[in-house]
PDB file of N, CA and C in Angstrom:
ATOM      1  N   MET A   1       0.843  -1.177   0.000  1.00 60.00           N
ATOM      2  CA  MET A   1       0.000   0.000   0.000  1.00 60.00           C
ATOM      3  C   MET A   1       0.890   1.242   0.000  1.00 60.00           C
ATOM      4  N   GLU A   2       0.623   2.108  -0.912  1.00 76.00           N
ATOM      5  CA  GLU A   2       1.400   3.333  -1.015  1.00 76.00           C
ATOM      6  C   GLU A   2       0.776   4.424  -0.151  1.00 76.00           C
ATOM      7  N   ILE A   3       1.613   5.093   0.618  1.00 79.00           N
ATOM      8  CA  ILE A   3       1.154   6.178   1.482  1.00 79.00           C
ATOM      9  C   ILE A   3       1.949   7.429   1.133  1.00 79.00           C
ATOM     10  N   SER A   4       1.232   8.520   0.927  1.00 89.00           N
ATOM     11  CA  SER A   4       1.874   9.812   0.667  1.00 89.00           C
ATOM     12  C   SER A   4       1.904  10.611   1.959  1.00 89.00           C
ATOM     13  N   HIS A   5       3.028  11.209   2.246  1.00 91.00           N
ATOM     14  CA  HIS A   5       3.176  12.051   3.427  1.00 91.00           C
ATOM     15  C   HIS A   5       3.041  13.503   2.987  1.00 91.00           C
ATOM     16  N   ILE A   6       2.192  14.234   3.683  1.00 93.00           N
ATOM     17  CA  ILE A   6       1.938  15.635   3.337  1.00 93.00           C
ATOM     18  C   ILE A   6       2.202  16.491   4.567  1.00 93.00           C
ATOM     19  N   TYR A   7       2.968  17.542   4.380  1.00 94.00           N
ATOM     20  CA  TYR A   7       3.293  18.471   5.470  1.00 94.00           C
ATOM     21  C   TYR A   7       2.751  19.849   5.109  1.00 94.00           C
ATOM     22  N   ILE A   8       2.026  20.440   6.043  1.00 94.00           N
ATOM     23  CA  ILE A   8       1.469  21.779   5.848  1.00 94.00           C
ATOM     24  C   ILE A   8       2.129  22.691   6.870  1.00 94.00           C
ATOM     25  N   ASP A   9       2.737  23.748   6.399  1.00 95.00           N
ATOM     26  CA  ASP A   9       3.375  24.725   7.286  1.00 95.00           C
ATOM     27  C   ASP A   9       2.718  26.083   7.087  1.00 95.00           C
ATOM     28  N   LEU A  10       2.460  26.788   8.183  1.00 94.00           N
ATOM     29  CA  LEU A  10       1.940  28.147   8.123  1.00 94.00           C
ATOM     30  C   LEU A  10       2.988  29.082   8.702  1.00 94.00           C
ATOM     31  N   PHE A  11       3.246  30.141   7.976  1.00 95.00           N
ATOM     32  CA  PHE A  11       4.279  31.098   8.376  1.00 95.00           C
ATOM     33  C   PHE A  11       3.701  32.490   8.562  1.00 95.00           C
ATOM     34  N   GLU A  12       4.298  33.226   9.467  1.00 93.00           N
ATOM     35  CA  GLU A  12       4.022  34.644   9.631  1.00 93.00           C
ATOM     36  C   GLU A  12       5.371  35.335   9.721  1.00 93.00           C
ATOM     37  N   GLN A  13       5.626  36.221   8.796  1.00 94.00           N
ATOM     38  CA  GLN A  13       6.900  36.944   8.738  1.00 94.00           C
ATOM     39  C   GLN A  13       8.094  35.983   8.823  1.00 94.00           C
ATOM     40  N   LYS A  14       8.071  34.977   7.983  1.00 95.00           N
ATOM     41  CA  LYS A  14       9.142  33.983   7.841  1.00 95.00           C
ATOM     42  C   LYS A  14       9.338  33.066   9.056  1.00 95.00           C
ATOM     43  N   LYS A  15       8.413  33.123  10.027  1.00 95.00           N
ATOM     44  CA  LYS A  15       8.487  32.248  11.194  1.00 95.00           C
ATOM     45  C   LYS A  15       7.331  31.250  11.122  1.00 95.00           C
ATOM     46  N   ARG A  16       7.660  29.966  11.305  1.00 96.00           N
ATOM     47  CA  ARG A  16       6.609  28.947  11.295  1.00 96.00           C
ATOM     48  C   ARG A  16       5.796  29.065  12.573  1.00 96.00           C
ATOM     49  N   VAL A  17       4.485  29.243  12.418  1.00 96.00           N
ATOM     50  CA  VAL A  17       3.603  29.407  13.574  1.00 96.00           C
ATOM     51  C   VAL A  17       2.695  28.203  13.788  1.00 96.00           C
ATOM     52  N   ALA A  18       2.565  27.355  12.752  1.00 96.00           N
ATOM     53  CA  ALA A  18       1.707  26.176  12.869  1.00 96.00           C
ATOM     54  C   ALA A  18       2.085  25.179  11.782  1.00 96.00           C
ATOM     55  N   TYR A  19       1.721  23.908  12.050  1.00 95.00           N
ATOM     56  CA  TYR A  19       1.935  22.889  11.023  1.00 95.00           C
ATOM     57  C   TYR A  19       0.969  21.738  11.217  1.00 95.00           C
ATOM     58  N   ALA A  20       0.840  20.943  10.172  1.00 94.00           N
ATOM     59  CA  ALA A  20       0.037  19.725  10.216  1.00 94.00           C
ATOM     60  C   ALA A  20       0.777  18.639   9.451  1.00 94.00           C
ATOM     61  N   VAL A  21       0.580  17.404   9.885  1.00 94.00           N
ATOM     62  CA  VAL A  21       1.187  16.242   9.234  1.00 94.00           C
ATOM     63  C   VAL A  21       0.060  15.295   8.834  1.00 94.00           C
ATOM     64  N   LEU A  22       0.015  14.945   7.558  1.00 93.00           N
ATOM     65  CA  LEU A  22      -1.005  14.046   7.027  1.00 93.00           C
ATOM     66  C   LEU A  22      -0.341  12.846   6.375  1.00 93.00           C
ATOM     67  N   ASN A  23      -1.032  11.740   6.387  1.00 92.00           N
ATOM     68  CA  ASN A  23      -0.625  10.563   5.626  1.00 92.00           C
ATOM     69  C   ASN A  23      -1.829  10.143   4.802  1.00 92.00           C
ATOM     70  N   GLU A  24      -1.647  10.107   3.494  1.00 93.00           N
ATOM     71  CA  GLU A  24      -2.751   9.798   2.590  1.00 93.00           C
ATOM     72  C   GLU A  24      -2.581   8.409   1.992  1.00 93.00           C
ATOM     73  N   SER A  25      -3.603   7.597   2.160  1.00 92.00           N
ATOM     74  CA  SER A  25      -3.613   6.262   1.552  1.00 92.00           C
ATOM     75  C   SER A  25      -4.708   6.242   0.476  1.00 92.00           C
ATOM     76  N   ARG A  26      -4.978   5.076  -0.040  1.00 90.00           N
ATOM     77  CA  ARG A  26      -5.955   4.968  -1.125  1.00 90.00           C
ATOM     78  C   ARG A  26      -7.352   5.446  -0.720  1.00 90.00           C
ATOM     79  N   LYS A  27      -7.773   5.165   0.528  1.00 90.00           N
ATOM     80  CA  LYS A  27      -9.141   5.488   0.942  1.00 90.00           C
ATOM     81  C   LYS A  27      -9.254   6.585   1.989  1.00 90.00           C
ATOM     82  N   THR A  28      -8.181   6.835   2.726  1.00 93.00           N
ATOM     83  CA  THR A  28      -8.284   7.796   3.837  1.00 93.00           C
ATOM     84  C   THR A  28      -7.097   8.758   3.885  1.00 93.00           C
ATOM     85  N   ILE A  29      -7.330   9.810   4.621  1.00 93.00           N
ATOM     86  CA  ILE A  29      -6.275  10.743   4.983  1.00 93.00           C
ATOM     87  C   ILE A  29      -6.184  10.710   6.502  1.00 93.00           C
ATOM     88  N   SER A  30      -5.019  10.376   7.005  1.00 92.00           N
ATOM     89  CA  SER A  30      -4.801  10.334   8.443  1.00 92.00           C
ATOM     90  C   SER A  30      -4.221  11.676   8.876  1.00 92.00           C
ATOM     91  N   LEU A  31      -4.967  12.389   9.708  1.00 92.00           N
ATOM     92  CA  LEU A  31      -4.506  13.665  10.250  1.00 92.00           C
ATOM     93  C   LEU A  31      -3.706  13.331  11.502  1.00 92.00           C
ATOM     94  N   ASP A  32      -2.390  13.197  11.332  1.00 90.00           N
ATOM     95  CA  ASP A  32      -1.534  12.692  12.399  1.00 90.00           C
ATOM     96  C   ASP A  32      -1.151  13.734  13.430  1.00 90.00           C
ATOM     97  N   GLU A  33      -1.028  14.981  13.012  1.00 89.00           N
ATOM     98  CA  GLU A  33      -0.614  15.997  13.973  1.00 89.00           C
ATOM     99  C   GLU A  33      -1.016  17.380  13.485  1.00 89.00           C
ATOM    100  N   VAL A  34      -1.513  18.186  14.400  1.00 92.00           N
ATOM    101  CA  VAL A  34      -1.761  19.612  14.165  1.00 92.00           C
ATOM    102  C   VAL A  34      -1.155  20.331  15.347  1.00 92.00           C
ATOM    103  N   PHE A  35      -0.313  21.306  15.081  1.00 91.00           N
ATOM    104  CA  PHE A  35       0.333  22.055  16.154  1.00 91.00           C
ATOM    105  C   PHE A  35       0.311  23.531  15.818  1.00 91.00           C
ATOM    106  N   VAL A  36      -0.106  24.335  16.803  1.00 93.00           N
ATOM    107  CA  VAL A  36      -0.088  25.794  16.691  1.00 93.00           C
ATOM    108  C   VAL A  36       0.705  26.311  17.880  1.00 93.00           C
ATOM    109  N   LYS A  37       1.695  27.160  17.617  1.00 93.00           N
ATOM    110  CA  LYS A  37       2.497  27.724  18.711  1.00 93.00           C
ATOM    111  C   LYS A  37       1.590  28.470  19.678  1.00 93.00           C
ATOM    112  N   ALA A  38       1.931  28.407  20.963  1.00 90.00           N
ATOM    113  CA  ALA A  38       1.099  28.979  22.025  1.00 90.00           C
ATOM    114  C   ALA A  38       0.719  30.434  21.755  1.00 90.00           C
ATOM    115  N   LYS A  39       1.646  31.209  21.287  1.00 93.00           N
ATOM    116  CA  LYS A  39       1.412  32.640  21.030  1.00 93.00           C
ATOM    117  C   LYS A  39       0.304  32.868  19.996  1.00 93.00           C
ATOM    118  N   TYR A  40       0.069  31.881  19.133  1.00 94.00           N
ATOM    119  CA  TYR A  40      -0.886  32.031  18.038  1.00 94.00           C
ATOM    120  C   TYR A  40      -2.188  31.269  18.260  1.00 94.00           C
ATOM    121  N   ARG A  41      -2.332  30.623  19.391  1.00 89.00           N
ATOM    122  CA  ARG A  41      -3.559  29.881  19.686  1.00 89.00           C
ATOM    123  C   ARG A  41      -4.705  30.852  19.966  1.00 89.00           C
ATOM    124  N   GLY A  42      -5.901  30.389  19.698  1.00 91.00           N
ATOM    125  CA  GLY A  42      -7.078  31.233  19.902  1.00 91.00           C
ATOM    126  C   GLY A  42      -7.354  32.147  18.719  1.00 91.00           C
ATOM    127  N   LYS A  43      -6.606  31.993  17.645  1.00 94.00           N
ATOM    128  CA  LYS A  43      -6.781  32.835  16.450  1.00 94.00           C
ATOM    129  C   LYS A  43      -7.389  32.032  15.295  1.00 94.00           C
ATOM    130  N   ARG A  44      -7.938  30.860  15.625  1.00 93.00           N
ATOM    131  CA  ARG A  44      -8.616  29.981  14.669  1.00 93.00           C
ATOM    132  C   ARG A  44      -7.690  29.399  13.602  1.00 93.00           C
ATOM    133  N   ILE A  45      -6.416  29.356  13.881  1.00 94.00           N
ATOM    134  CA  ILE A  45      -5.463  28.786  12.929  1.00 94.00           C
ATOM    135  C   ILE A  45      -5.674  27.279  12.812  1.00 94.00           C
ATOM    136  N   GLY A  46      -5.845  26.589  13.943  1.00 92.00           N
ATOM    137  CA  GLY A  46      -6.098  25.150  13.914  1.00 92.00           C
ATOM    138  C   GLY A  46      -7.358  24.830  13.130  1.00 92.00           C
ATOM    139  N   ARG A  47      -8.401  25.617  13.325  1.00 93.00           N
ATOM    140  CA  ARG A  47      -9.656  25.424  12.595  1.00 93.00           C
ATOM    141  C   ARG A  47      -9.440  25.606  11.096  1.00 93.00           C
ATOM    142  N   LYS A  48      -8.641  26.600  10.718  1.00 93.00           N
ATOM    143  CA  LYS A  48      -8.367  26.827   9.294  1.00 93.00           C
ATOM    144  C   LYS A  48      -7.602  25.653   8.692  1.00 93.00           C
ATOM    145  N   ILE A  49      -6.673  25.093   9.448  1.00 94.00           N
ATOM    146  CA  ILE A  49      -5.937  23.918   8.966  1.00 94.00           C
ATOM    147  C   ILE A  49      -6.895  22.752   8.757  1.00 94.00           C
ATOM    148  N   VAL A  50      -7.764  22.494   9.739  1.00 93.00           N
ATOM    149  CA  VAL A  50      -8.707  21.382   9.636  1.00 93.00           C
ATOM    150  C   VAL A  50      -9.659  21.600   8.457  1.00 93.00           C
ATOM    151  N   ARG A  51     -10.147  22.812   8.272  1.00 93.00           N
ATOM    152  CA  ARG A  51     -11.046  23.105   7.142  1.00 93.00           C
ATOM    153  C   ARG A  51     -10.326  22.889   5.801  1.00 93.00           C
ATOM    154  N   PHE A  52      -9.057  23.272   5.738  1.00 94.00           N
ATOM    155  CA  PHE A  52      -8.274  23.047   4.532  1.00 94.00           C
ATOM    156  C   PHE A  52      -8.159  21.544   4.244  1.00 94.00           C
ATOM    157  N   VAL A  53      -7.871  20.760   5.285  1.00 93.00           N
ATOM    158  CA  VAL A  53      -7.731  19.306   5.125  1.00 93.00           C
ATOM    159  C   VAL A  53      -9.083  18.693   4.735  1.00 93.00           C
ATOM    160  N   GLN A  54     -10.179  19.195   5.307  1.00 94.00           N
ATOM    161  CA  GLN A  54     -11.505  18.694   4.954  1.00 94.00           C
ATOM    162  C   GLN A  54     -11.819  18.978   3.480  1.00 94.00           C
ATOM    163  N   ALA A  55     -11.489  20.163   3.004  1.00 95.00           N
ATOM    164  CA  ALA A  55     -11.727  20.514   1.600  1.00 95.00           C
ATOM    165  C   ALA A  55     -10.884  19.623   0.681  1.00 95.00           C
ATOM    166  N   TYR A  56      -9.653  19.385   1.078  1.00 93.00           N
ATOM    167  CA  TYR A  56      -8.762  18.509   0.315  1.00 93.00           C
ATOM    168  C   TYR A  56      -9.319  17.087   0.264  1.00 93.00           C
ATOM    169  N   ALA A  57      -9.783  16.574   1.415  1.00 93.00           N
ATOM    170  CA  ALA A  57     -10.346  15.222   1.488  1.00 93.00           C
ATOM    171  C   ALA A  57     -11.617  15.120   0.645  1.00 93.00           C
ATOM    172  N   LYS A  58     -12.430  16.144   0.688  1.00 94.00           N
ATOM    173  CA  LYS A  58     -13.668  16.146  -0.093  1.00 94.00           C
ATOM    174  C   LYS A  58     -13.352  16.100  -1.583  1.00 94.00           C
ATOM    175  N   LYS A  59     -12.380  16.876  -2.000  1.00 94.00           N
ATOM    176  CA  LYS A  59     -11.966  16.898  -3.407  1.00 94.00           C
ATOM    177  C   LYS A  59     -11.436  15.526  -3.840  1.00 94.00           C
ATOM    178  N   LYS A  60     -10.711  14.863  -2.947  1.00 93.00           N
ATOM    179  CA  LYS A  60     -10.131  13.552  -3.241  1.00 93.00           C
ATOM    180  C   LYS A  60     -11.116  12.404  -2.970  1.00 93.00           C
ATOM    181  N   LYS A  61     -12.301  12.742  -2.424  1.00 94.00           N
ATOM    182  CA  LYS A  61     -13.333  11.758  -2.073  1.00 94.00           C
ATOM    183  C   LYS A  61     -12.813  10.729  -1.075  1.00 94.00           C
ATOM    184  N   LYS A  62     -12.192  11.241  -0.007  1.00 93.00           N
ATOM    185  CA  LYS A  62     -11.619  10.385   1.030  1.00 93.00           C
ATOM    186  C   LYS A  62     -12.111  10.816   2.403  1.00 93.00           C
ATOM    187  N   ALA A  63     -12.117   9.867   3.334  1.00 93.00           N
ATOM    188  CA  ALA A  63     -12.447  10.158   4.727  1.00 93.00           C
ATOM    189  C   ALA A  63     -11.171  10.598   5.452  1.00 93.00           C
ATOM    190  N   ILE A  64     -11.350  11.320   6.543  1.00 93.00           N
ATOM    191  CA  ILE A  64     -10.226  11.720   7.399  1.00 93.00           C
ATOM    192  C   ILE A  64     -10.347  10.929   8.695  1.00 93.00           C
ATOM    193  N   VAL A  65      -9.240  10.348   9.136  1.00 92.00           N
ATOM    194  CA  VAL A  65      -9.208   9.648  10.421  1.00 92.00           C
ATOM    195  C   VAL A  65      -8.143  10.292  11.298  1.00 92.00           C
ATOM    196  N   LEU A  66      -8.351  10.234  12.607  1.00 90.00           N
ATOM    197  CA  LEU A  66      -7.375  10.795  13.536  1.00 90.00           C
ATOM    198  C   LEU A  66      -7.546  10.189  14.905  1.00 90.00           C
ATOM    199  N   MET A  67      -6.529  10.362  15.711  1.00 85.00           N
ATOM    200  CA  MET A  67      -6.568   9.982  17.121  1.00 85.00           C
ATOM    201  C   MET A  67      -6.481  11.287  17.912  1.00 85.00           C
ATOM    202  N   ALA A  68      -7.550  11.644  18.613  1.00 84.00           N
ATOM    203  CA  ALA A  68      -7.550  12.859  19.420  1.00 84.00           C
ATOM    204  C   ALA A  68      -6.778  12.580  20.704  1.00 84.00           C
ATOM    205  N   ASP A  69      -5.536  13.001  20.719  1.00 81.00           N
ATOM    206  CA  ASP A  69      -4.639  12.767  21.848  1.00 81.00           C
ATOM    207  C   ASP A  69      -3.857  14.046  22.090  1.00 81.00           C
ATOM    208  N   SER A  70      -4.130  14.719  23.167  1.00 73.00           N
ATOM    209  CA  SER A  70      -3.524  16.012  23.440  1.00 73.00           C
ATOM    210  C   SER A  70      -2.195  15.873  24.173  1.00 73.00           C
ATOM    211  N   PHE A  71      -1.222  16.629  23.701  1.00 72.00           N
ATOM    212  CA  PHE A  71       0.071  16.712  24.381  1.00 72.00           C
ATOM    213  C   PHE A  71       0.214  18.057  25.091  1.00 72.00           C
ATOM    214  N   ASP A  72      -0.852  18.841  25.043  1.00 71.00           N
ATOM    215  CA  ASP A  72      -0.876  20.167  25.655  1.00 71.00           C
ATOM    216  C   ASP A  72      -1.420  20.026  27.078  1.00 71.00           C
ATOM    217  N   LYS A  73      -0.670  20.464  28.051  1.00 68.00           N
ATOM    218  CA  LYS A  73      -1.099  20.333  29.452  1.00 68.00           C
ATOM    219  C   LYS A  73      -2.339  21.161  29.764  1.00 68.00           C
ATOM    220  N   ARG A  74      -2.623  22.166  28.921  1.00 68.00           N
ATOM    221  CA  ARG A  74      -3.786  23.021  29.171  1.00 68.00           C
ATOM    222  C   ARG A  74      -5.067  22.461  28.570  1.00 68.00           C
ATOM    223  N   ARG A  75      -4.957  21.451  27.712  1.00 73.00           N
ATOM    224  CA  ARG A  75      -6.142  20.883  27.062  1.00 73.00           C
ATOM    225  C   ARG A  75      -6.058  19.370  27.127  1.00 73.00           C
ATOM    226  N   SER A  76      -7.071  18.735  27.680  1.00 79.00           N
ATOM    227  CA  SER A  76      -7.091  17.274  27.787  1.00 79.00           C
ATOM    228  C   SER A  76      -7.467  16.657  26.441  1.00 79.00           C
ATOM    229  N   SER A  77      -7.236  15.358  26.317  1.00 82.00           N
ATOM    230  CA  SER A  77      -7.618  14.645  25.102  1.00 82.00           C
ATOM    231  C   SER A  77      -9.134  14.693  24.905  1.00 82.00           C
ATOM    232  N   ALA A  78      -9.895  14.656  26.004  1.00 83.00           N
ATOM    233  CA  ALA A  78     -11.363  14.738  25.912  1.00 83.00           C
ATOM    234  C   ALA A  78     -11.789  16.100  25.369  1.00 83.00           C
ATOM    235  N   GLN A  79     -11.133  17.162  25.814  1.00 86.00           N
ATOM    236  CA  GLN A  79     -11.444  18.501  25.307  1.00 86.00           C
ATOM    237  C   GLN A  79     -11.103  18.603  23.820  1.00 86.00           C
ATOM    238  N   LEU A  80      -9.999  18.003  23.432  1.00 86.00           N
ATOM    239  CA  LEU A  80      -9.593  18.008  22.033  1.00 86.00           C
ATOM    240  C   LEU A  80     -10.612  17.245  21.184  1.00 86.00           C
ATOM    241  N   ALA A  81     -11.084  16.101  21.679  1.00 87.00           N
ATOM    242  CA  ALA A  81     -12.098  15.325  20.959  1.00 87.00           C
ATOM    243  C   ALA A  81     -13.382  16.141  20.784  1.00 87.00           C
ATOM    244  N   MET A  82     -13.771  16.884  21.815  1.00 89.00           N
ATOM    245  CA  MET A  82     -14.954  17.745  21.720  1.00 89.00           C
ATOM    246  C   MET A  82     -14.752  18.819  20.658  1.00 89.00           C
ATOM    247  N   TRP A  83     -13.534  19.373  20.582  1.00 89.00           N
ATOM    248  CA  TRP A  83     -13.228  20.392  19.576  1.00 89.00           C
ATOM    249  C   TRP A  83     -13.363  19.798  18.171  1.00 89.00           C
ATOM    250  N   TYR A  84     -12.833  18.591  17.972  1.00 90.00           N
ATOM    251  CA  TYR A  84     -12.946  17.949  16.662  1.00 90.00           C
ATOM    252  C   TYR A  84     -14.398  17.633  16.320  1.00 90.00           C
ATOM    253  N   GLN A  85     -15.212  17.292  17.314  1.00 92.00           N
ATOM    254  CA  GLN A  85     -16.632  17.067  17.058  1.00 92.00           C
ATOM    255  C   GLN A  85     -17.285  18.334  16.516  1.00 92.00           C
ATOM    256  N   LYS A  86     -16.900  19.474  17.033  1.00 92.00           N
ATOM    257  CA  LYS A  86     -17.434  20.747  16.541  1.00 92.00           C
ATOM    258  C   LYS A  86     -17.027  21.003  15.093  1.00 92.00           C
ATOM    259  N   GLN A  87     -15.955  20.351  14.662  1.00 92.00           N
ATOM    260  CA  GLN A  87     -15.474  20.506  13.287  1.00 92.00           C
ATOM    261  C   GLN A  87     -16.090  19.451  12.360  1.00 92.00           C
ATOM    262  N   GLY A  88     -17.018  18.628  12.902  1.00 92.00           N
ATOM    263  CA  GLY A  88     -17.731  17.658  12.080  1.00 92.00           C
ATOM    264  C   GLY A  88     -17.243  16.226  12.178  1.00 92.00           C
ATOM    265  N   PHE A  89     -16.281  15.949  13.065  1.00 92.00           N
ATOM    266  CA  PHE A  89     -15.775  14.585  13.231  1.00 92.00           C
ATOM    267  C   PHE A  89     -16.700  13.792  14.141  1.00 92.00           C
ATOM    268  N   LYS A  90     -16.766  12.484  13.904  1.00 92.00           N
ATOM    269  CA  LYS A  90     -17.559  11.575  14.723  1.00 92.00           C
ATOM    270  C   LYS A  90     -16.615  10.672  15.513  1.00 92.00           C
ATOM    271  N   ILE A  91     -17.042  10.308  16.715  1.00 89.00           N
ATOM    272  CA  ILE A  91     -16.253   9.397  17.543  1.00 89.00           C
ATOM    273  C   ILE A  91     -16.423   7.979  17.020  1.00 89.00           C
ATOM    274  N   VAL A  92     -15.299   7.291  16.822  1.00 90.00           N
ATOM    275  CA  VAL A  92     -15.310   5.897  16.401  1.00 90.00           C
ATOM    276  C   VAL A  92     -15.121   5.006  17.633  1.00 90.00           C
ATOM    277  N   LYS A  93     -14.149   5.356  18.474  1.00 87.00           N
ATOM    278  CA  LYS A  93     -13.868   4.561  19.670  1.00 87.00           C
ATOM    279  C   LYS A  93     -13.159   5.429  20.704  1.00 87.00           C
ATOM    280  N   GLN A  94     -13.500   5.217  21.980  1.00 86.00           N
ATOM    281  CA  GLN A  94     -12.807   5.884  23.077  1.00 86.00           C
ATOM    282  C   GLN A  94     -12.016   4.839  23.853  1.00 86.00           C
ATOM    283  N   TYR A  95     -10.768   5.166  24.172  1.00 86.00           N
ATOM    284  CA  TYR A  95      -9.888   4.246  24.878  1.00 86.00           C
ATOM    285  C   TYR A  95      -9.774   4.633  26.344  1.00 86.00           C
ATOM    286  N   ASN A  96      -9.348   3.699  27.183  1.00 80.00           N
ATOM    287  CA  ASN A  96      -9.243   3.926  28.624  1.00 80.00           C
ATOM    288  C   ASN A  96      -8.264   5.040  28.992  1.00 80.00           C
ATOM    289  N   ASP A  97      -7.260   5.276  28.153  1.00 77.00           N
ATOM    290  CA  ASP A  97      -6.272   6.312  28.467  1.00 77.00           C
ATOM    291  C   ASP A  97      -6.723   7.712  28.051  1.00 77.00           C
ATOM    292  N   GLY A  98      -7.978   7.842  27.580  1.00 75.00           N
ATOM    293  CA  GLY A  98      -8.518   9.143  27.218  1.00 75.00           C
ATOM    294  C   GLY A  98      -8.400   9.478  25.742  1.00 75.00           C
ATOM    295  N   VAL A  99      -7.653   8.690  24.996  1.00 83.00           N
ATOM    296  CA  VAL A  99      -7.494   8.928  23.564  1.00 83.00           C
ATOM    297  C   VAL A  99      -8.779   8.519  22.850  1.00 83.00           C
ATOM    298  N   THR A 100      -9.155   9.279  21.833  1.00 85.00           N
ATOM    299  CA  THR A 100     -10.374   9.016  21.084  1.00 85.00           C
ATOM    300  C   THR A 100     -10.047   8.872  19.603  1.00 85.00           C
ATOM    301  N   SER A 101     -10.519   7.793  19.005  1.00 87.00           N
ATOM    302  CA  SER A 101     -10.391   7.586  17.564  1.00 87.00           C
ATOM    303  C   SER A 101     -11.572   8.289  16.908  1.00 87.00           C
ATOM    304  N   MET A 102     -11.300   9.102  15.856  1.00 86.00           N
ATOM    305  CA  MET A 102     -12.350   9.889  15.236  1.00 86.00           C
ATOM    306  C   MET A 102     -12.276   9.797  13.723  1.00 86.00           C
ATOM    307  N   LYS A 103     -13.423  10.129  13.076  1.00 89.00           N
ATOM    308  CA  LYS A 103     -13.489  10.044  11.614  1.00 89.00           C
ATOM    309  C   LYS A 103     -14.366  11.163  11.079  1.00 89.00           C
ATOM    310  N   TRP A 104     -13.977  11.706   9.925  1.00 89.00           N
ATOM    311  CA  TRP A 104     -14.784  12.692   9.205  1.00 89.00           C
ATOM    312  C   TRP A 104     -14.982  12.152   7.804  1.00 89.00           C
ATOM    313  N   GLU A 105     -16.234  12.181   7.344  1.00 86.00           N
ATOM    314  CA  GLU A 105     -16.520  11.730   5.987  1.00 86.00           C
ATOM    315  C   GLU A 105     -17.239  12.823   5.239  1.00 86.00           C
ATOM    316  N   ARG A 106     -16.930  12.922   3.971  1.00 70.00           N
ATOM    317  CA  ARG A 106     -17.503  13.972   3.106  1.00 70.00           C
ATOM    318  C   ARG A 106     -18.995  13.865   2.992  1.00 70.00           C
TER     319      ARG A 106
END
């Protein structure tokens, strides 16, 4: 199975302020990581990245899968899963460690 790795970087004045890592297979796009620097959080940058990935997935006729697992001490994995639900993702499975498997379909 061939997998394409896609990296999205957002810059402001030549400084990287956010990025996303995707892995695209024949049927799905795995949204492996989204990171926004603390100084730029709350400015809807993460939402813009997710909307961009959703538009890309829709164009390619693919579903998006992800594991909602927060590495930010200020936001729990459950809070992150709730945020993704607001972006149209559905819960597939919740694990005992708080990680949530999620999916978005066009």
